[in-house]
C-alpha positions as a Markdown table, in Angstrom:
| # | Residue | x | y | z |
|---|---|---|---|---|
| 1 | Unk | -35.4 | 16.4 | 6.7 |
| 2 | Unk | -35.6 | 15.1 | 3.3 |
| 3 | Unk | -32.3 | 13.1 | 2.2 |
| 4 | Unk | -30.7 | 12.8 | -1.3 |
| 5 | Unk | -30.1 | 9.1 | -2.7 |
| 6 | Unk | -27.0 | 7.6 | -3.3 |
| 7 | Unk | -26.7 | 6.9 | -7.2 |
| 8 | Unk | -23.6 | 5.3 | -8.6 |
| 9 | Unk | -23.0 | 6.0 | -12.3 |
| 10 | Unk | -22.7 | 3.1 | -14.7 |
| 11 | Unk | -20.0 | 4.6 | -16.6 |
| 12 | Unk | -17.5 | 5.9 | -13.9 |
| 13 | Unk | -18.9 | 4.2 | -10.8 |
| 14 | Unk | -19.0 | 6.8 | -9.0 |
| 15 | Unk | -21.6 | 7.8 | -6.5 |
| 16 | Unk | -23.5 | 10.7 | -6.7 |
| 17 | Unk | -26.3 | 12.5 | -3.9 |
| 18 | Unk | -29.1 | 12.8 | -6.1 |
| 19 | Unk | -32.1 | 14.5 | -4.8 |
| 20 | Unk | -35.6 | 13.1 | -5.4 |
| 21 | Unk | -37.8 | 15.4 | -6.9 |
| 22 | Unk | -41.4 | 16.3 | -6.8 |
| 23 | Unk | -44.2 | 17.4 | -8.7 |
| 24 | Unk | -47.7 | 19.3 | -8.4 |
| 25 | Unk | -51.0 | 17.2 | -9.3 |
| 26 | Unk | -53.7 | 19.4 | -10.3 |
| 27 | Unk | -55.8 | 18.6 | -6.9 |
| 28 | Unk | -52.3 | 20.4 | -5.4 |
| 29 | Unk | -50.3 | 18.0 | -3.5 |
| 30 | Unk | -47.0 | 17.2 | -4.1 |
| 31 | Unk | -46.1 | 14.0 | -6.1 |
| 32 | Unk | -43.1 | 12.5 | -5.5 |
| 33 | Unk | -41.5 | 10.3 | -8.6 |
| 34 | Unk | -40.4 | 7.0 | -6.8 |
| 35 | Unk | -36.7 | 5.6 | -6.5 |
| 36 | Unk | -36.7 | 2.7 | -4.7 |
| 37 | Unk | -35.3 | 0.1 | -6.6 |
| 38 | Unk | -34.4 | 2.1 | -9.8 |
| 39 | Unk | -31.5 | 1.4 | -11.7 |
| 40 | Unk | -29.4 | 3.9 | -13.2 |
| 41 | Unk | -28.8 | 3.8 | -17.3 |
| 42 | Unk | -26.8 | 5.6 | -19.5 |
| 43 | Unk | -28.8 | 7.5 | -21.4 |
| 44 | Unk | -27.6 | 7.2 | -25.5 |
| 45 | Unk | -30.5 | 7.6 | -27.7 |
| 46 | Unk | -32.9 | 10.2 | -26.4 |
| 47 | Unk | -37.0 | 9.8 | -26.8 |
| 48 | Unk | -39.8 | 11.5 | -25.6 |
| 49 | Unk | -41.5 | 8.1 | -24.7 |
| 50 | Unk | -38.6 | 7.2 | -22.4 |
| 51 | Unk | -38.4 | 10.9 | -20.9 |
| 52 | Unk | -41.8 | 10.3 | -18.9 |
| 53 | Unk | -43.5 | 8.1 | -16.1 |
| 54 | Unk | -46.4 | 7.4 | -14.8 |
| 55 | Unk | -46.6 | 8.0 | -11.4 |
| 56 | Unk | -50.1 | 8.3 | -9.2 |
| 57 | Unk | -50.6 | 10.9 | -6.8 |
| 58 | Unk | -50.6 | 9.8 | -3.5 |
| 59 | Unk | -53.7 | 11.8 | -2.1 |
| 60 | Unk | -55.7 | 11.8 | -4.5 |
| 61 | Unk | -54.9 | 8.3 | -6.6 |
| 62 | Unk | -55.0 | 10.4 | -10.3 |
| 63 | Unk | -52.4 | 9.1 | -12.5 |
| 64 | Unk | -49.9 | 11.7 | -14.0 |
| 65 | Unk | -47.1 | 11.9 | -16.7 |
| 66 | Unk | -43.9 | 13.1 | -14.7 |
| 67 | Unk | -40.2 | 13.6 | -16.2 |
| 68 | Unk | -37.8 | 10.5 | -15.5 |
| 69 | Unk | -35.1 | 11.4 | -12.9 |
| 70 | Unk | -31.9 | 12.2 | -14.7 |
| 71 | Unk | -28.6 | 13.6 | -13.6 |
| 72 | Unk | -25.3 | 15.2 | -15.7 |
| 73 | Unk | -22.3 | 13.2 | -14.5 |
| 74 | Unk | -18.8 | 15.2 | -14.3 |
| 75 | Unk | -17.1 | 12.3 | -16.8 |
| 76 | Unk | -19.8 | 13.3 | -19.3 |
| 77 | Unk | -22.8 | 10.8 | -19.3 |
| 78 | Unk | -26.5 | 11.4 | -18.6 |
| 79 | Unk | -27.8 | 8.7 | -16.7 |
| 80 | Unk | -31.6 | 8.2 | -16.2 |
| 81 | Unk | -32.9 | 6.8 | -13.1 |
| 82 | Unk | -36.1 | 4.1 | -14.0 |
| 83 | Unk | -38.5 | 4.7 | -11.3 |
| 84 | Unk | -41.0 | 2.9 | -10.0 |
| 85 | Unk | -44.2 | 3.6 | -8.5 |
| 86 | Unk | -45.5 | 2.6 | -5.1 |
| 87 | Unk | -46.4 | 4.2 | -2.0 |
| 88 | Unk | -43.7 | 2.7 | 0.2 |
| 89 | Unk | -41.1 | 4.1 | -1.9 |
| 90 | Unk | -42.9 | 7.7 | -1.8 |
| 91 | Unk | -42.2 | 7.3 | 2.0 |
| 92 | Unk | -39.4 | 6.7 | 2.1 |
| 93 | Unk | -38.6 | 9.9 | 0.2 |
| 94 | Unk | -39.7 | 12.2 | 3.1 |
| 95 | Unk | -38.5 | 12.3 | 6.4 |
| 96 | Unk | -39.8 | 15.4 | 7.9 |
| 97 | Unk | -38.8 | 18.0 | 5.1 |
| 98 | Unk | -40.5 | 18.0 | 1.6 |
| 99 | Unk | -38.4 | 16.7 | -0.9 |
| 100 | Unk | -36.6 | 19.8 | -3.0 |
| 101 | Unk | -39.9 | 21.3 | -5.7 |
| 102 | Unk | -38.1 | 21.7 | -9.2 |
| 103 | Unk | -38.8 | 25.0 | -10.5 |
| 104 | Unk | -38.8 | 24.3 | -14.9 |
| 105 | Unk | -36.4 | 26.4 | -16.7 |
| 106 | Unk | -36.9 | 28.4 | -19.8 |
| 107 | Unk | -35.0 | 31.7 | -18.8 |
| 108 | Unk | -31.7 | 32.8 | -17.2 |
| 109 | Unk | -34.2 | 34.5 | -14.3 |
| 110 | Unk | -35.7 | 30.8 | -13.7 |
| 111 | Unk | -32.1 | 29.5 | -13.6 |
| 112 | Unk | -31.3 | 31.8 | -10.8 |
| 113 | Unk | -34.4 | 31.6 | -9.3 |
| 114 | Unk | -34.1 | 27.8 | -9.4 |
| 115 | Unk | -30.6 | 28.4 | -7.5 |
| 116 | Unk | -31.9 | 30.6 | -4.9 |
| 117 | Unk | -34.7 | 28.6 | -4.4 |
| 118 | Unk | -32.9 | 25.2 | -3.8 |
| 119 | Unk | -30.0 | 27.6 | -1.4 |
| 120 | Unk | -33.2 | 28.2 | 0.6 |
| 121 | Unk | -34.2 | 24.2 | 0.7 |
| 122 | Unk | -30.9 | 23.5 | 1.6 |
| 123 | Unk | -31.1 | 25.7 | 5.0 |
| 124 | Unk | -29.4 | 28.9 | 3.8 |
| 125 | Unk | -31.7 | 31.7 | 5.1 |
| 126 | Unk | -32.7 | 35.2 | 3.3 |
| 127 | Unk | -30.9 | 34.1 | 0.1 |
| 128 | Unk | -32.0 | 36.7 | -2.4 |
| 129 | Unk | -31.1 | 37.1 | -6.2 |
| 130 | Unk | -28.4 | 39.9 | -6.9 |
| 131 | Unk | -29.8 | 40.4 | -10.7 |
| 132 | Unk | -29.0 | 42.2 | -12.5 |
| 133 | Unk | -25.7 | 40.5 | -12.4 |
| 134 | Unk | -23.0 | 43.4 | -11.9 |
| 135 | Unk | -19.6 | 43.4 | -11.9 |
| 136 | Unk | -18.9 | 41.4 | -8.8 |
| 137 | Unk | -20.2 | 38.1 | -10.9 |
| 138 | Unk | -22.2 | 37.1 | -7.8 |
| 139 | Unk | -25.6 | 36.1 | -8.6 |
| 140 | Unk | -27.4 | 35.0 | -5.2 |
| 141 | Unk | -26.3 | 36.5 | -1.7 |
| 142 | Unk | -27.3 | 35.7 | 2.0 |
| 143 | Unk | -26.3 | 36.0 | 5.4 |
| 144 | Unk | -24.3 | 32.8 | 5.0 |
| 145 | Unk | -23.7 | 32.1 | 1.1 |
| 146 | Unk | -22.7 | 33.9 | -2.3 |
| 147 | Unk | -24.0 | 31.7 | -5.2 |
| 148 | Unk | -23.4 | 32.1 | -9.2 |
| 149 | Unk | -25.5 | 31.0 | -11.8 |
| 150 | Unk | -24.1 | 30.1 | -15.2 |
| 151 | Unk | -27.6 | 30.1 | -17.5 |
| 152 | Unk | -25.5 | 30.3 | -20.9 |
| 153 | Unk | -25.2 | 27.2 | -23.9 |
| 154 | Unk | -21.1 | 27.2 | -22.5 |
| 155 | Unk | -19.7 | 25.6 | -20.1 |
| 156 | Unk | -18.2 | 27.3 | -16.5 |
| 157 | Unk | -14.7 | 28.3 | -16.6 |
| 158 | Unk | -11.9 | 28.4 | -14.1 |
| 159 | Unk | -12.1 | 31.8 | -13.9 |
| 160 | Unk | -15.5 | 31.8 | -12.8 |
| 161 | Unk | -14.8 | 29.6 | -10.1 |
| 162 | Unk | -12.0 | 31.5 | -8.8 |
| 163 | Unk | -13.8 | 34.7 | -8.9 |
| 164 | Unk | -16.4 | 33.4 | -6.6 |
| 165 | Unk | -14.2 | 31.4 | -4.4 |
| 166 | Unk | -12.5 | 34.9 | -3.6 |
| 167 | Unk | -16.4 | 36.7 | -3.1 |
| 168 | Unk | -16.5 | 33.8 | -0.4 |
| 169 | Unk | -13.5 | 33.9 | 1.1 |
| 170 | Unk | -13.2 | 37.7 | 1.5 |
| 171 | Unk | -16.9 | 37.7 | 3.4 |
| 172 | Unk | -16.3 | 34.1 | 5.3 |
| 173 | Unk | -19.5 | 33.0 | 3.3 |
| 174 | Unk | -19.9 | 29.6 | 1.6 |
| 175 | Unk | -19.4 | 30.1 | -2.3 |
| 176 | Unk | -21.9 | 27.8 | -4.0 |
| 177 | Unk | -22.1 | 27.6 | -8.3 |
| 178 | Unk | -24.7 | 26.5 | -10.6 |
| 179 | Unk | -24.2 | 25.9 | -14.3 |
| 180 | Unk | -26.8 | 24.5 | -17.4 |
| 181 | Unk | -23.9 | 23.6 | -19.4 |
| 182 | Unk | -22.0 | 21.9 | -16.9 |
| 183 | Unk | -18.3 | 23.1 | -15.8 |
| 184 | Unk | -14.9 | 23.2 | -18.5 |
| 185 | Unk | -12.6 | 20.4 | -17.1 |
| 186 | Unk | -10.1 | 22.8 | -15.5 |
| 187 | Unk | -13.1 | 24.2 | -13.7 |
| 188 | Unk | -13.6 | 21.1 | -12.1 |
| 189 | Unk | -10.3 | 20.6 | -11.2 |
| 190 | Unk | -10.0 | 23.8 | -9.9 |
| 191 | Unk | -13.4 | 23.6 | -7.3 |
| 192 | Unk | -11.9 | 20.4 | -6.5 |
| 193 | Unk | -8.6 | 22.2 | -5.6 |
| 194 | Unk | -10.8 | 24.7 | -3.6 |
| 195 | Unk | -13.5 | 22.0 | -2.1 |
| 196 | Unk | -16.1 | 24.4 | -4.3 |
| 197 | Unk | -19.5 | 23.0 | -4.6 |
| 198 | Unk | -20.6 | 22.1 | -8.0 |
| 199 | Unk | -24.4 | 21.6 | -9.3 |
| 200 | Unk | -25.8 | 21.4 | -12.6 |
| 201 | Unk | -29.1 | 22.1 | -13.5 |
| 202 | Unk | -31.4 | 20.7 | -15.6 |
| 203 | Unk | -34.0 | 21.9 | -17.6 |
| 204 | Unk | -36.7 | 20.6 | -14.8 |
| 205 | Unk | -35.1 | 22.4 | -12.6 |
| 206 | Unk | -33.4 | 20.0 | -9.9 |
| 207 | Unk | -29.8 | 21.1 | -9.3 |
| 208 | Unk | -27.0 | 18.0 | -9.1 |
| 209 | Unk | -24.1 | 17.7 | -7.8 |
| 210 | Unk | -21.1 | 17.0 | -9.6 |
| 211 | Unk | -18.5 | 17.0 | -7.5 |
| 212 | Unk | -17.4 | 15.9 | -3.5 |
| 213 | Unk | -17.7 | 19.3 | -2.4 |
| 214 | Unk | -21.4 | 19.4 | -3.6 |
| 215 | Unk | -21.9 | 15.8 | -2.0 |
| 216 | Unk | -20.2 | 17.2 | 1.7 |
| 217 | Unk | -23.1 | 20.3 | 1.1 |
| 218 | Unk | -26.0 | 18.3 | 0.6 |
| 219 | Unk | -24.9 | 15.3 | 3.3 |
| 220 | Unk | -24.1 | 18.6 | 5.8 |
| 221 | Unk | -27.3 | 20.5 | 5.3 |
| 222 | Unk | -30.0 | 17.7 | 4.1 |
């Protein structure tokens, strides 16, 4: 099975399991950006020249433009990840599961989607969206897991969390949230209180985690 990457943020210092991702090429194989020996950065000024790689496709040999690996860190930093190209380090980034496929985000149905889709990679079976969202706040259900998926410009509150921390208590089910905006501090503390998984998601769709919880998930089911 695939494995996530431990990356230590060069703010906080602390570590992180970030998942590799991987992209289609045209001739439709799976290209997988390289890690090995990237260093983490602090992002600060944003450009669109910096944003991208060039990474080749490993069955084919055409090159192709590719996002650079970034992450959200919990103390508030985006950190980029330089990668590097070579075959060895596409490897090493299977290990007999595919690496997680980011599905892009423009819509609150692709963030859910995106959600569902990664539950699934991660080994939780018949996960299937609960849109449209109801009263119950739970946005993803399966035989094992309840998941919510914050699409909105605001960050998660507290009361989110507690509301699906309940959903997966009451049904012995592992609660599981996702958020584009990231999670209000007292949110944090409060999954951390709970050992509730948080992930963020990005606009190219790879969910991160952003606290232990989230770590424990991907270490036990990756």
């Amino acid at each position: 099975m695939a494995k996530s990457v431990p990356v230590r943020c060069p703010a906080c210092h602390r570590e992180h399991a970030f998942i590799p991702s991987e992209y289609p090429c045209g001739c439709g194989a799976p290209v997988p950006v390289p890690l090995h020996g990237a260093v983490p950065v602090q992002i600060r000024h944003r450009s669109w020249a910096d944003s991208w790689t060039e990474v080749a496709c490993p069955a084919c040999g055409q090159p192709g433009q590719w996002p650079q690996p970034e992450f959200s860190c919990p103390c508030g930093v985006t950190v980029r990840l330089a990668a590097s190209g070579g075959a060895e380090a596409a490897e090493e980034m299977h290990d007999g599961r595919p690496a997680f496929r980011p599905l892009t985000i423009r819509t609150a149905c692709d963030a859910v989607a995106c959600a569902e889709q990664f539950l699934r990679w991660l080994g939780f079976e018949k996960v299937r969206s609960a849109m449209p969202r109801r009263e119950t706040d739970i946005d993803l259900r399966g035989p094992e897991v309840v998941g919510q998926v914050n699409p909105a410009t605001s960050p998660t509150g507290p009361r989110e969390i507690e509301t699906l921390w309940l959903h997966g208590m009451a049904e012995s089910l592992t609660a599981v949230a996702f958020s584009l905006a990231g999670y209000e501090r007292e949110a944090r503390t409060r999954a951390d209180e709970l050992h509730l998984p948080l992930f963020v998601l990005d606009l190219t769709g790879t969910p991160q985690p952003v606290n232990d919880a989230a770590d424990t998930l991907l270490r036990h089911r990756s």
